[in-house]
Short mmCIF file of C-alpha atoms in Angstrom, two decimals:
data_model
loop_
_atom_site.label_atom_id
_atom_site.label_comp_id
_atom_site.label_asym_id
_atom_site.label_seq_id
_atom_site.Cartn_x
_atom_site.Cartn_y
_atom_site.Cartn_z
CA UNK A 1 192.38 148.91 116.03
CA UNK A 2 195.67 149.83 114.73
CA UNK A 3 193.99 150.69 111.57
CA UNK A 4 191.72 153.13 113.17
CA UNK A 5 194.22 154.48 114.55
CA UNK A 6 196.49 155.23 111.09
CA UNK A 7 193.08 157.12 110.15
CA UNK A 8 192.83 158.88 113.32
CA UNK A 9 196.81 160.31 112.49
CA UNK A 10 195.51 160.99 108.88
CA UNK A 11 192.38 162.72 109.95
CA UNK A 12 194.27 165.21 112.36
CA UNK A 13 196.61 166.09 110.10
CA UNK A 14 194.61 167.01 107.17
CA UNK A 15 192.40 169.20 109.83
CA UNK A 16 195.54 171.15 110.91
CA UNK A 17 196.29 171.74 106.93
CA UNK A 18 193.11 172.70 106.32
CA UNK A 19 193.34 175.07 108.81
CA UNK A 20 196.63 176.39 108.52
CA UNK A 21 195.91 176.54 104.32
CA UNK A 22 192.42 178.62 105.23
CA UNK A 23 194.47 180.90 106.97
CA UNK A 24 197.17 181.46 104.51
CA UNK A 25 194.09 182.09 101.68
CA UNK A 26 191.73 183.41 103.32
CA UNK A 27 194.44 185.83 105.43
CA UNK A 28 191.50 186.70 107.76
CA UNK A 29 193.82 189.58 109.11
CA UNK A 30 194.47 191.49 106.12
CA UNK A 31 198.00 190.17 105.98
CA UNK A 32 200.32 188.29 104.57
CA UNK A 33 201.94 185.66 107.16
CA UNK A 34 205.47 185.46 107.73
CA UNK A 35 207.98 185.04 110.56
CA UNK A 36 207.56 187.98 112.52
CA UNK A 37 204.39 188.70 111.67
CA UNK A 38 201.91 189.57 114.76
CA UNK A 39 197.81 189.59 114.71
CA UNK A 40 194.80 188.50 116.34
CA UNK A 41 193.71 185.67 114.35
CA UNK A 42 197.43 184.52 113.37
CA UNK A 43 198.04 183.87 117.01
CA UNK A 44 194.52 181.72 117.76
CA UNK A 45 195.83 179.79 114.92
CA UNK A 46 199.16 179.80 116.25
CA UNK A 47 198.95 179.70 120.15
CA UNK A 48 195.62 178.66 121.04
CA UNK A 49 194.90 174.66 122.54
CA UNK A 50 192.26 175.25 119.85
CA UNK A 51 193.77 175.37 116.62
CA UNK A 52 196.15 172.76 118.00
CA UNK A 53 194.75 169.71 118.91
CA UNK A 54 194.82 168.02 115.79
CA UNK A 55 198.26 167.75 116.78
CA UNK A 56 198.38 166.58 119.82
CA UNK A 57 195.55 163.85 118.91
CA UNK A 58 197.75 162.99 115.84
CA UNK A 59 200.65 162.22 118.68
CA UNK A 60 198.25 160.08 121.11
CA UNK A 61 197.21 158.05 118.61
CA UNK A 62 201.05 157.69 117.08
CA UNK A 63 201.80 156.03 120.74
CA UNK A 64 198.81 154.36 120.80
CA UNK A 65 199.52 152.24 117.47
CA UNK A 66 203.22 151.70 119.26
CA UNK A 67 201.48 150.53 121.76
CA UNK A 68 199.69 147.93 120.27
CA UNK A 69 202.40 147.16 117.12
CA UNK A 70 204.06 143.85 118.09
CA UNK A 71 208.04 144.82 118.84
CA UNK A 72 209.04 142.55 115.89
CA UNK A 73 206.78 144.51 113.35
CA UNK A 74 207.39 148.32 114.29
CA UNK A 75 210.54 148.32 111.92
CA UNK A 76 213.98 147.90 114.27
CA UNK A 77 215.92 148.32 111.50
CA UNK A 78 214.53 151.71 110.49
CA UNK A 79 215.29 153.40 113.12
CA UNK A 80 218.36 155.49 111.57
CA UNK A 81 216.86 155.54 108.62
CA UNK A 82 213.62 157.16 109.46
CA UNK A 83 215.27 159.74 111.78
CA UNK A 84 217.98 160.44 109.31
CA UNK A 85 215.42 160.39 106.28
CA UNK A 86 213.21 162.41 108.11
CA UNK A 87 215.41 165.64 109.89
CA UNK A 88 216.75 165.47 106.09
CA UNK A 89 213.34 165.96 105.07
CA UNK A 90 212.37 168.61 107.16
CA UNK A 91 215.79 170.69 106.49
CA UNK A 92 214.82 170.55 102.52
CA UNK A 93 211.08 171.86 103.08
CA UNK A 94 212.75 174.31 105.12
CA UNK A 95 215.01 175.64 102.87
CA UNK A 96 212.02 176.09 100.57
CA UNK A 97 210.45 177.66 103.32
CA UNK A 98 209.96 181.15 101.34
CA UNK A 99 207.61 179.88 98.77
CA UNK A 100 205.46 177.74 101.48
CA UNK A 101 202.79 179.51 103.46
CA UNK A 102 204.04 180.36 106.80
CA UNK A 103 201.25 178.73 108.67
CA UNK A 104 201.43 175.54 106.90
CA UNK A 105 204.69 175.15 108.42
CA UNK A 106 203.94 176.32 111.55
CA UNK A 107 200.47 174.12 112.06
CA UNK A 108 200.90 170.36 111.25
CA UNK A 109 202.38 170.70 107.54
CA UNK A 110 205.56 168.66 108.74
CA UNK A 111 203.85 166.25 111.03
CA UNK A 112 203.77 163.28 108.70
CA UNK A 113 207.93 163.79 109.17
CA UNK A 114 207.23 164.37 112.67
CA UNK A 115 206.07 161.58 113.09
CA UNK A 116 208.85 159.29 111.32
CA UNK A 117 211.49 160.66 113.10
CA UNK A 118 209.56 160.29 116.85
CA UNK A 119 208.85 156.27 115.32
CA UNK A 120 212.33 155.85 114.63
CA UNK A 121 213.72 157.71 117.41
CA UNK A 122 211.27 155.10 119.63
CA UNK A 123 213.13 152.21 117.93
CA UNK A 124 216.20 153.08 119.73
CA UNK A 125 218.77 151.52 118.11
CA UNK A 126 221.77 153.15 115.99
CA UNK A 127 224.89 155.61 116.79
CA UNK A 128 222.20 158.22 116.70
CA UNK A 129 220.02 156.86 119.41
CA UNK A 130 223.13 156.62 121.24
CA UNK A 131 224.33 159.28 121.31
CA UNK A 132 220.77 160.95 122.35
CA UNK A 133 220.48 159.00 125.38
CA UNK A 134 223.50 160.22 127.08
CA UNK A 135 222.53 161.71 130.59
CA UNK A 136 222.50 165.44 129.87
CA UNK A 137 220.44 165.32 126.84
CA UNK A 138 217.82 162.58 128.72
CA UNK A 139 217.85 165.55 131.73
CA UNK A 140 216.80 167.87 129.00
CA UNK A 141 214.05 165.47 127.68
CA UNK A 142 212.88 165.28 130.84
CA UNK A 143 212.55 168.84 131.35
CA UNK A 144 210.69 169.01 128.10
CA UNK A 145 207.19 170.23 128.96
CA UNK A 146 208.56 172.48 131.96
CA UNK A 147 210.71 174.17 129.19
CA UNK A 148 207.80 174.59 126.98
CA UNK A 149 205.28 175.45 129.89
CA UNK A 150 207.54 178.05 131.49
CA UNK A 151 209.59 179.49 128.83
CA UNK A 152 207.98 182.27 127.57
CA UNK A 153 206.37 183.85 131.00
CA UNK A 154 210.19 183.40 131.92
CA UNK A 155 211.65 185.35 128.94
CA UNK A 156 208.66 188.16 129.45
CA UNK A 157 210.05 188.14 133.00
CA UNK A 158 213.68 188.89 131.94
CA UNK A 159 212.73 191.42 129.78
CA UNK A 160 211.09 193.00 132.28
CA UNK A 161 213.84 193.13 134.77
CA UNK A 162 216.35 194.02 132.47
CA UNK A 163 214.34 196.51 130.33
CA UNK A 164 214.79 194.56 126.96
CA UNK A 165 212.02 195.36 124.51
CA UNK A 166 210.96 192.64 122.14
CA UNK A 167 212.09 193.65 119.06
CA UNK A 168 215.56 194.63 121.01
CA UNK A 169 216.95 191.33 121.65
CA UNK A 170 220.35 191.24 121.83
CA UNK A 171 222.73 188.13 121.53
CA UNK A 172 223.94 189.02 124.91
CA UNK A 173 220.71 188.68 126.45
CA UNK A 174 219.67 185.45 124.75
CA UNK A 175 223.43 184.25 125.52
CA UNK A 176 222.18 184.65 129.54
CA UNK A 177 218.54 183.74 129.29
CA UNK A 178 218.65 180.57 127.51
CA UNK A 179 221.06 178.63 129.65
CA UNK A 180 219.15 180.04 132.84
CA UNK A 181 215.43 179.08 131.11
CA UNK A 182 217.16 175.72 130.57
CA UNK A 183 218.39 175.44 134.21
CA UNK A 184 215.77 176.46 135.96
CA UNK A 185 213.17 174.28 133.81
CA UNK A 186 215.59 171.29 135.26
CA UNK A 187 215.44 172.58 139.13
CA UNK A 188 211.44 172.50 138.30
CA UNK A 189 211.35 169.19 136.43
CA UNK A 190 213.13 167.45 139.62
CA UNK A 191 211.84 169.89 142.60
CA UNK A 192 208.29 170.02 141.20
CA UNK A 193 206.77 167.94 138.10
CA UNK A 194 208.74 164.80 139.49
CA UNK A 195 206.76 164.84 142.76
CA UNK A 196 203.70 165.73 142.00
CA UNK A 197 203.49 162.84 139.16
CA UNK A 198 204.26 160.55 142.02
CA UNK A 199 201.19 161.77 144.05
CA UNK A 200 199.04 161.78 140.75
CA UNK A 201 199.92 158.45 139.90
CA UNK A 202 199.11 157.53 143.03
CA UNK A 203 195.82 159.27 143.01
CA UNK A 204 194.63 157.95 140.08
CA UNK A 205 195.50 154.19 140.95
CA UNK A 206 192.87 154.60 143.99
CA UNK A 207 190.90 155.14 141.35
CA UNK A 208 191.40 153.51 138.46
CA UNK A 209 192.45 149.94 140.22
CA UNK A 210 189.06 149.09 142.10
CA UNK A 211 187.55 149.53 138.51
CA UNK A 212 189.71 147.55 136.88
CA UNK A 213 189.39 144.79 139.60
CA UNK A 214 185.66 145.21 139.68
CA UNK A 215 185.73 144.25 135.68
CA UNK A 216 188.09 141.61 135.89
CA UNK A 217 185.95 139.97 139.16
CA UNK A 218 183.76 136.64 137.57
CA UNK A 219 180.09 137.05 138.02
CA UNK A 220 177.99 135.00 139.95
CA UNK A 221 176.31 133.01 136.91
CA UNK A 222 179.99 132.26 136.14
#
């Protein structure tokens, strides 16, 4: 039920507070968070599938409830509005950023804004939306999880080769990494991820179809 489901979002997102606020008080590594700050139990709260499922479940059950929202009550006319309103939002919390704990904006403190702007990005109507869904930015959606999936093995990689430390970044090195990160996360997207979704897909349907058949068959008291 869609109202579940609105709990469901709640309920994830005050977890990842909560844990992002025990952090910042608690400061289990004898520090106090910022930026650049590096430590064991900062990055399990960071990094870690862990610490970040509230998250992701928050997300799931965001589509879910556009899933099952009639089109003529998710809002079309909010669409610019919420994405506007929101990326607003999130650039005003931001600017405060210096007097809000670190890893409340890092874990979940924004996702209620999140979560407006992916709503009224969903909507798709506006100049905004528009001008999103022109081909190369699409490509780049596409290549979304690739990007996030590869990128950093691919930086520690350049790095490497080149003999760039960490904390020696230069702008000329993350004026030739980024665009080849970006490019090759593309060449993956289409050579790899599209392919072997087509094979899943197809996997799970041998699966999932006979099931779904097998429910839908009347029995023979019927």
């Amino acid at each position: 039920r869609a109202r579940t489901l609105v709990a469901i979002v709640a309920g994830a997102w005050l977890v990842a507070v909560t844990l992002a606020s025990a952090y910042a008080i608690l400061e289990p590594d004898g520090i106090h968070a910022e930026l650049e700050s590096t430590a064991f139990w900062l990055s399990v709260l960071k990094f870690t599938p862990y610490t970040r499922w509230p998250e992701f479940l928050a997300g799931a059950a965001l589509g879910a409830i556009w899933l099952r929202t009639p089109a003529e009550r998710r809002g079309t006319r909010l669409g610019t509005p919420l994405v506007a309103g929101g990326a607003l939002a999130c650039i005003a919390i931001l600017l405060c950023a210096t007097r809000i704990p670190y890893t409340l904006l890092h874990n979940g403190g924004l996702l209620p804004l999140y979560a407006a702007i992916i709503w009224g990005l969903m909507l798709g109507r506006g100049p905004l939306h528009r001008a999103l869904s022109v081909r190369p930015l699409t490509a780049l959606g596409d290549a979304s999880y690739v990007l996030y999936v590869l990128q950093l093995p691919l930086i520690e990689w350049m790095m490497l080769v080149s003999g760039t430390r960490a904390d020696a970044i230069s702008a000329r090195f993350t004026a030739v990494a980024l665009p080849l990160i970006v490019a090759l996360a593309v060449a993956v997207h289409r050579l790899v991820e599209r392919r072997a979704q087509t094979w899943l897909r197809a996997q799970l349907a041998r699966f999932t179809l006979p099931s779904v058949a097998l429910a839908q068959k009347p029995s023979a008291a019927q």
